[in-house]
Short mmCIF file of C-alpha atoms and ligand atoms in Angstrom, two decimals:
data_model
loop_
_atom_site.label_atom_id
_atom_site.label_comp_id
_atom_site.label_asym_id
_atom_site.label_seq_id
_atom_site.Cartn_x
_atom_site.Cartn_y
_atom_site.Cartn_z
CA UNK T 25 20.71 -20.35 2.21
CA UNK T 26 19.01 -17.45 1.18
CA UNK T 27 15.69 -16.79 1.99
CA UNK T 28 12.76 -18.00 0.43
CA UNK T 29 10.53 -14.92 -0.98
CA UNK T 30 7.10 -13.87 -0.28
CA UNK T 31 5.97 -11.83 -2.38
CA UNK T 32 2.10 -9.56 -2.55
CA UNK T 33 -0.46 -7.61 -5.04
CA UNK T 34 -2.10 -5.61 -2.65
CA UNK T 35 -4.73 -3.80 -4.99
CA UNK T 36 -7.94 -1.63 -3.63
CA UNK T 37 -11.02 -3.07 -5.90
CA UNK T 38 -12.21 0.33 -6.39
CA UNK T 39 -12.95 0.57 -9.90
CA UNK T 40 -10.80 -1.54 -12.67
CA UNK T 41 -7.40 -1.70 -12.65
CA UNK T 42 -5.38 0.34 -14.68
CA UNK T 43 -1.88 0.38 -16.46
CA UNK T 44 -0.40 1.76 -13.19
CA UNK T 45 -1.89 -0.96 -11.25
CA UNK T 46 -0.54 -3.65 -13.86
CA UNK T 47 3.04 -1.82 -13.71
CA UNK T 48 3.91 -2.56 -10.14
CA UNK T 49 1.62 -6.11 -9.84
CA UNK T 50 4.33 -7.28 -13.00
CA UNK T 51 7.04 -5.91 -11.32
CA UNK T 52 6.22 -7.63 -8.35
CA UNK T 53 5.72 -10.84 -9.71
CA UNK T 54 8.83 -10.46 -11.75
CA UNK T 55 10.57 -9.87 -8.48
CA UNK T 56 9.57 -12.98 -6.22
CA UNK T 57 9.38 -15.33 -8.88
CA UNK T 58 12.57 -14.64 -10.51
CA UNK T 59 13.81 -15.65 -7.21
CA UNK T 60 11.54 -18.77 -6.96
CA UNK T 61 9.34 -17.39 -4.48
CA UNK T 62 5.38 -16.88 -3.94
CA UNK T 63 2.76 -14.20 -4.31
CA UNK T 64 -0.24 -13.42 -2.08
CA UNK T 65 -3.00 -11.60 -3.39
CA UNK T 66 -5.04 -9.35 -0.72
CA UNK T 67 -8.03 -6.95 -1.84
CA UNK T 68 -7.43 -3.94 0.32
CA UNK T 69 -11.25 -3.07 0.50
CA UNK T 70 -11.34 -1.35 3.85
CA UNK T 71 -13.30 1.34 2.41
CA UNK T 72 -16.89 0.48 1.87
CA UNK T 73 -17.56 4.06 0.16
CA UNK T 74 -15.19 3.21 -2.50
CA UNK T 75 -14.58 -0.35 -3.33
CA UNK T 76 -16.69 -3.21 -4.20
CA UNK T 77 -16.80 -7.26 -4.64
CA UNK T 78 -17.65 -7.14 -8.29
CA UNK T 79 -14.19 -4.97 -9.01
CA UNK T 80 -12.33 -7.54 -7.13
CA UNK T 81 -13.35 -10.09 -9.21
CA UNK T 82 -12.96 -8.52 -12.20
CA UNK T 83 -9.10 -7.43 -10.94
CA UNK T 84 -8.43 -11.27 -10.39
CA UNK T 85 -9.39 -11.75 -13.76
CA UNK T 86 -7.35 -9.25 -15.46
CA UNK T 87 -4.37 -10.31 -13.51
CA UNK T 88 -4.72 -13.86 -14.65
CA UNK T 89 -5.38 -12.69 -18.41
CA UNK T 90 -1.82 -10.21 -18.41
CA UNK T 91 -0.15 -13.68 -17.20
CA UNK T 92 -0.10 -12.71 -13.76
CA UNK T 93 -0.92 -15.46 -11.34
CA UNK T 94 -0.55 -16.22 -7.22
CA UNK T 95 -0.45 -18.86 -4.99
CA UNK T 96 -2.78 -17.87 -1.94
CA UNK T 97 -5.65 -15.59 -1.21
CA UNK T 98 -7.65 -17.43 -3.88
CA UNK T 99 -6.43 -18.84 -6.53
CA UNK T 100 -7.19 -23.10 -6.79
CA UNK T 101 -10.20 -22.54 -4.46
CA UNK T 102 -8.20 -21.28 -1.29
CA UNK T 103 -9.40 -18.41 0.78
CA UNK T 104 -9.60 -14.91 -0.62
CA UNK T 105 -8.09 -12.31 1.46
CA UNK T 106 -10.81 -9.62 1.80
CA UNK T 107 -9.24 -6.52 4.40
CA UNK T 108 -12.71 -5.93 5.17
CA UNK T 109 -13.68 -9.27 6.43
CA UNK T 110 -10.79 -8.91 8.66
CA UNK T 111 -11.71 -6.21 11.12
CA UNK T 112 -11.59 -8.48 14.24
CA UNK T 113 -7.88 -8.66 13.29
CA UNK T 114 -7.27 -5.48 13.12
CA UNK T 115 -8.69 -4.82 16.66
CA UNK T 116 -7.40 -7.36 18.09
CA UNK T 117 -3.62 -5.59 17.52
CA UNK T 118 -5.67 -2.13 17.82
CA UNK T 119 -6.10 -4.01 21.70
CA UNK T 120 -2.34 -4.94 21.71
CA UNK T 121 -0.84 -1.21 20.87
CA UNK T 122 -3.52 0.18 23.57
CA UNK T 123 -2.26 -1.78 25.70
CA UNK T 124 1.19 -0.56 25.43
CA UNK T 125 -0.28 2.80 25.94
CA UNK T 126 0.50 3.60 22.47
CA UNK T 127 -2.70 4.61 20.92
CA UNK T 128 -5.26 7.60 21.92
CA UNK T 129 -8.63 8.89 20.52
CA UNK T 130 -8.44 12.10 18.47
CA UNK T 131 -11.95 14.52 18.45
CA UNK T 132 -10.03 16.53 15.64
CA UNK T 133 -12.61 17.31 12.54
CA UNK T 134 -10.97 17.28 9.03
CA UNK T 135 -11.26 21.18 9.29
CA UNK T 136 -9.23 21.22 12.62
CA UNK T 137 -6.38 19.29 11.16
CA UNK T 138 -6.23 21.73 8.30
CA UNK T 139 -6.51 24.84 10.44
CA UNK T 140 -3.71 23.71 12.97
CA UNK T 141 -0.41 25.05 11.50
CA UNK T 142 1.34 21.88 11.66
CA UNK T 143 4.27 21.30 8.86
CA UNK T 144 3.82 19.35 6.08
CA UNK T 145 5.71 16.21 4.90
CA UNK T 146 7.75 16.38 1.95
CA UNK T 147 4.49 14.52 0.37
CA UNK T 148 2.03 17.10 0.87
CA UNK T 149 0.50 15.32 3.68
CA UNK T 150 -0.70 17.02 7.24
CA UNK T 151 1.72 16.46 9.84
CA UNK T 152 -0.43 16.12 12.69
CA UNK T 153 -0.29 18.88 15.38
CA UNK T 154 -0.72 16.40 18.47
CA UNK T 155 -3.78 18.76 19.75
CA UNK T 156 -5.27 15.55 21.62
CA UNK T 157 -2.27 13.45 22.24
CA UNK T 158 -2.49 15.13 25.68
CA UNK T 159 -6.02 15.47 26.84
CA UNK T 160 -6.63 14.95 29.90
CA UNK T 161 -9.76 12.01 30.96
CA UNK T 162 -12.02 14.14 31.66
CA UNK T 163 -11.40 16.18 28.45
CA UNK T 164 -11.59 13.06 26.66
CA UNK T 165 -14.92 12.47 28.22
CA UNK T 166 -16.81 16.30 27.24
CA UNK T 167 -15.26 15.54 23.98
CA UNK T 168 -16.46 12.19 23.10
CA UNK T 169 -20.08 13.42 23.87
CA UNK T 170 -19.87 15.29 21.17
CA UNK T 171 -18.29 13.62 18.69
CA UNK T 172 -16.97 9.80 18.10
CA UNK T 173 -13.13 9.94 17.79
CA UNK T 174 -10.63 8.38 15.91
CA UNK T 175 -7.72 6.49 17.01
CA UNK T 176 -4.15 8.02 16.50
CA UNK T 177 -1.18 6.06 17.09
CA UNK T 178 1.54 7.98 19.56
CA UNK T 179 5.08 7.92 17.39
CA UNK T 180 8.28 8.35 19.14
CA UNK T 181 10.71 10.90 18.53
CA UNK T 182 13.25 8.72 17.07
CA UNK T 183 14.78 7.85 13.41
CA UNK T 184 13.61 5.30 10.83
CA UNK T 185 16.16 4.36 8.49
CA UNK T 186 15.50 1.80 5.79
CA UNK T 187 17.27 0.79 2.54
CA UNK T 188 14.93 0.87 -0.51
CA UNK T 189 15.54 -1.48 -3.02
CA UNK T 190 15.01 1.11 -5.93
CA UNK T 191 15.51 4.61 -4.19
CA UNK T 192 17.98 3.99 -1.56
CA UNK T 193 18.76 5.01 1.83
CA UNK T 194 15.67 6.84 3.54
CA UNK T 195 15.78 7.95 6.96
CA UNK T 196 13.42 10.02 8.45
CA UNK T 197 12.26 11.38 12.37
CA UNK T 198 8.82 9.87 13.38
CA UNK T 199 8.13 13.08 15.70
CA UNK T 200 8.96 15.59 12.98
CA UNK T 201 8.82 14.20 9.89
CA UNK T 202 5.08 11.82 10.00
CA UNK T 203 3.88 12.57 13.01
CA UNK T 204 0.99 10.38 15.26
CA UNK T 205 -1.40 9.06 13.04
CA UNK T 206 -4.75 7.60 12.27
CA UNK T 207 -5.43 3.60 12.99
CA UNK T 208 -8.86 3.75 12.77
CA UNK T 209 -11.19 6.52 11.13
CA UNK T 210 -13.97 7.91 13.50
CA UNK T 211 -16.68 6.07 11.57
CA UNK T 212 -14.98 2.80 12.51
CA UNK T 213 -13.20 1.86 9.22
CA UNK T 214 -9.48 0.94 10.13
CA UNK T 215 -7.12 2.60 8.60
CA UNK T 216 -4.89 1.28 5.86
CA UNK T 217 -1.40 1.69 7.53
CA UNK T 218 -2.79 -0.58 10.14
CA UNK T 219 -4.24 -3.31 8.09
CA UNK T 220 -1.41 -3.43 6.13
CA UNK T 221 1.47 -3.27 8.92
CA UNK T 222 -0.45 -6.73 10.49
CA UNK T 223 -1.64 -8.29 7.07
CA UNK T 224 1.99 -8.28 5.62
CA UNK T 225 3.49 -9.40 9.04
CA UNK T 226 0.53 -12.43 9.89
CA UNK T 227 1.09 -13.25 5.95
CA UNK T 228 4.16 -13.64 6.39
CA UNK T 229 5.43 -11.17 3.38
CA UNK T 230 8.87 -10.77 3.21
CA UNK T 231 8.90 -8.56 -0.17
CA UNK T 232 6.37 -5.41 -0.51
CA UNK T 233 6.69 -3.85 -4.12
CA UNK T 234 4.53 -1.01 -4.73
CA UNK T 235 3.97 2.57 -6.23
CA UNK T 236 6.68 5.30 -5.41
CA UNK T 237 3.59 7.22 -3.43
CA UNK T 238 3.63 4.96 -0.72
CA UNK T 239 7.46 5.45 0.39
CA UNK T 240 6.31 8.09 2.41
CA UNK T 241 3.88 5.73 4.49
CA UNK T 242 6.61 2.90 4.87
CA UNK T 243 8.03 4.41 8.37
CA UNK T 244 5.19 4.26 9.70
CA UNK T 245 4.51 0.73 8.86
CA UNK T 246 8.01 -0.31 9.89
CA UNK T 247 7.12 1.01 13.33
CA UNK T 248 4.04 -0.51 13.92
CA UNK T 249 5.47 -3.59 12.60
CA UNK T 250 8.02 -3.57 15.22
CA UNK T 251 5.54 -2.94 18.13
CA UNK T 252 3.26 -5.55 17.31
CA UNK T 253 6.03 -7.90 17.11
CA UNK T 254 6.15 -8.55 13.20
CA UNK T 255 9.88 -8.89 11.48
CA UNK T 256 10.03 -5.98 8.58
CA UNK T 257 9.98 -7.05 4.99
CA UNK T 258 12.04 -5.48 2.07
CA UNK T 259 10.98 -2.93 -0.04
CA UNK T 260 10.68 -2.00 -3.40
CA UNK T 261 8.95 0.84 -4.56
CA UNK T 262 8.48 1.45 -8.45
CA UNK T 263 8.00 5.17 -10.04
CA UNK T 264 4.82 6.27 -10.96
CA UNK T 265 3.10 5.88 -14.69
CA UNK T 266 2.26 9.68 -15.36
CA UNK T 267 -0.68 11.38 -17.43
CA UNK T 268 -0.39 14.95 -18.91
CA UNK T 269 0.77 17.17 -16.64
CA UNK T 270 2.77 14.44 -14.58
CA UNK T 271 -0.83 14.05 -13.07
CA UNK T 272 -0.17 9.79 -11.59
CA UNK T 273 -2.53 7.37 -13.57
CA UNK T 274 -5.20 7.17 -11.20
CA UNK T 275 -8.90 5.26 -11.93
CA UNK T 276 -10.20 8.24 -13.66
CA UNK T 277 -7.73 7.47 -17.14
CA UNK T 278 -10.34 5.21 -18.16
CA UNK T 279 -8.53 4.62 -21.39
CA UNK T 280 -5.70 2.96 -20.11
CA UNK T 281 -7.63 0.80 -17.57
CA UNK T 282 -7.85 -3.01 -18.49
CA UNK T 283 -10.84 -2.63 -19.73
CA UNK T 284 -10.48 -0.14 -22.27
CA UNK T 285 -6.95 -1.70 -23.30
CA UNK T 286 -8.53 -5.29 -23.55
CA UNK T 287 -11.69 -3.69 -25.69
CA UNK T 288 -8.98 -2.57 -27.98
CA UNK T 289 -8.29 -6.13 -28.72
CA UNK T 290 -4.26 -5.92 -27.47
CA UNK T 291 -2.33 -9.16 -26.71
CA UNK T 292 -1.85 -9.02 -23.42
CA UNK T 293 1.76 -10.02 -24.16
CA UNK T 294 1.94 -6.25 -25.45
CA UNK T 295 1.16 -5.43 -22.63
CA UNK T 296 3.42 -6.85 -20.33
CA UNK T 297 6.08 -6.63 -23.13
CA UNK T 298 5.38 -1.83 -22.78
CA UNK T 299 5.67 -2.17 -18.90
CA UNK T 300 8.82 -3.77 -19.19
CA UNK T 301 10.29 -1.76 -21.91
CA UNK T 302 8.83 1.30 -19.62
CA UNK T 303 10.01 0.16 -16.41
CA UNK T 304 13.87 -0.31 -18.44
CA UNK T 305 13.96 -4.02 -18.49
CA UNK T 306 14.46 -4.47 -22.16
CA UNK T 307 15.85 -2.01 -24.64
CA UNK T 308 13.13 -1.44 -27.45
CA UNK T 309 9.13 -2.34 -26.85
CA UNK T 310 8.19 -6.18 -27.66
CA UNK T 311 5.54 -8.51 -27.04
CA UNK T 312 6.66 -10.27 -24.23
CA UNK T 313 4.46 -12.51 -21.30
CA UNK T 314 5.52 -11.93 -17.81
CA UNK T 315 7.33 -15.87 -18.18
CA UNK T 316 9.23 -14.95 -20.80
CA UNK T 317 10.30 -11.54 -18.75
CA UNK T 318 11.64 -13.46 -16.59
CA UNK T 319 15.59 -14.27 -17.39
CA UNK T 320 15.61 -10.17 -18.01
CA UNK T 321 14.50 -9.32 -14.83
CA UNK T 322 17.03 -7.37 -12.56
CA UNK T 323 16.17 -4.62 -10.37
CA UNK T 324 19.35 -2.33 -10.96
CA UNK T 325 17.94 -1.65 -14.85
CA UNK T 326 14.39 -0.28 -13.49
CA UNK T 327 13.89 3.21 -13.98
CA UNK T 328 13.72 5.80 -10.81
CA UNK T 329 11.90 8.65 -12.76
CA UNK T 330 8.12 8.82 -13.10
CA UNK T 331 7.21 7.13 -16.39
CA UNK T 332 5.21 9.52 -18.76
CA UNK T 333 2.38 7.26 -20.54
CA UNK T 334 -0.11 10.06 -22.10
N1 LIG B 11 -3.87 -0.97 -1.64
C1 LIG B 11 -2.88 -0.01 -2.00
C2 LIG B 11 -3.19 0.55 -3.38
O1 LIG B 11 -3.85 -0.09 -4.17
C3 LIG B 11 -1.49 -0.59 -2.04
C4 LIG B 11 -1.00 -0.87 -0.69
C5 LIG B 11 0.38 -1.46 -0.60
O2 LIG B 11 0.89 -2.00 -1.58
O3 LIG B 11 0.93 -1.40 0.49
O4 LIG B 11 -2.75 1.65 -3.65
#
């Protein structure tokens, strides 16, 4: 028997979601429940400079207006998933990689990492130069009296290969192609690939759909899902809705956020009905809710290429 799906919206409640955000929350729901299976919704709020309760809230409620519902992490009066009320968690498999002599603290300053001539990934992002993955204890020491360090994870010189459901085969070195990274920031805050490595693994999520700019990070959550003893979902990642310039749809297009759409007084079944005409699930644009969306749903007809919106 095949099995059962679990599927998850993992939004950051930093400002109101927008028609990006919408794209790959209907695509995911599209995705487990098309296949009979559940959704978890988890407000990754780990950053207390950017996000806030009162955008959570509001993101919960324009899920549930577009037709979008879940089945745990707070809907019917269970337990909202908050990242940030779940630091102890984090530690406690912070504790676990330590102890497998994985992790180390980094003094580097943000102008350090920039000036060290490491390589970059094919991203953009730093590959980090391993300056204090070999300090010795007493360097360690000097060092932390000047500054509080972060925590970097040590990464093996070894392959990842995974098979994503949209783009394919990916396979990429730890050592040269990511390099060690950050589990939790100097000022304390844990780091995102950690939270979500043991949030989809103690959730038990078996699906992860999400934007195409987070295939990049999915190696390194496959490999600390694998040292802290988690099996690795599947994933799906969806391409991008664009802005002029191929700029990606990001909080500051306030005209395509919910709020501005919903102010225009759209159905949301116009909504739902663009994304899937724009993701290639139906052949001209029609109102359509996410239930009715779901007898066309089939992930060979979604698109690969960024999706230009403005
Ligand atoms: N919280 C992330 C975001 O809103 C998504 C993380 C994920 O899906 O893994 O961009």
């Amino acid at each position: 028997m095949a099995k059962s799906i679990t599927g998850r919206f993992a939004p950051s409640p930093s400002g109101r979601m927008h028609l990006g955000n919408a794209f790959s929350c209907l695509l995911a729901w599209l995705s487990a429940r098309s296949a009979g299976g559940r959704i978890i919704l988890r407000h990754e709020d780990l950053d207390p400079r950017r996000c806030r309760r009162e955008y959570a809230l509001q993101l919960e409620e324009d899920l549930l207006w577009l037709g979008l519902d879940w089945d745990e992490g707070g809907s019917a009066g269970g337990e909202r998933y908050f990242q940030s009320s779940r630091r102890d968690i984090y530690e406690f498999y912070l504790e676990k990689l330590r102890e497998k002599g994985l992790l180390y603290p980094c003094f580097c300053s943000r102008a350090d990492l920039h000036a060290a001539s490491a390589p970059h990934a094919s991203d953009g992002s730093l590959i980090y130069s391993g300056a204090c993955r070999n300090l010795s204890p007493e360097q360690r020491q000097a060092r932390s009296r000047q500054r509080a360090p972060a925590l970097r994870l040590k990464v093996p010189d070894e392959e990842i290969v995974f098979s994503d459901g949209v783009y394919g085969k990916y396979r990429v070195n730890l050592c040269r192609d990511c390099g060690d990274f950050i589990l939790r920031r100097s000022d304390g805050v844990h780091a995102y690939q950690l939270a979500v490595a043991a949030d989809d693994g103690l959730m038990g999520v078996t699906q992860v759909v999400r934007g195409r700019d987070l295939l990049s990070s999915t190696p390194w959550q496959l490999y600390l899902q694998r040292e802290l003893g988690f099996p690795a979902p599947e994933y799906f990642h969806v391409p991008l809705l664009v802005g002029a310039g191929g700029r990606r749809l990001s909080k500051r297009d306030g005209d395509l956020d919910l709020g501005a759409l919903r102010a225009s007084g759209i159905s949301p079944c116009r909504v739902t009905g663009r994304l899937a005409f724009l993701a290639g699930l139906t052949d001209r644009e029609e109102a359509l809710s996410p239930e009715e969306l779901l007898p066309l749903f089939d992930w060979s007809r979604v698109k690969k290429e960024d999706i230009r919106v403005k």
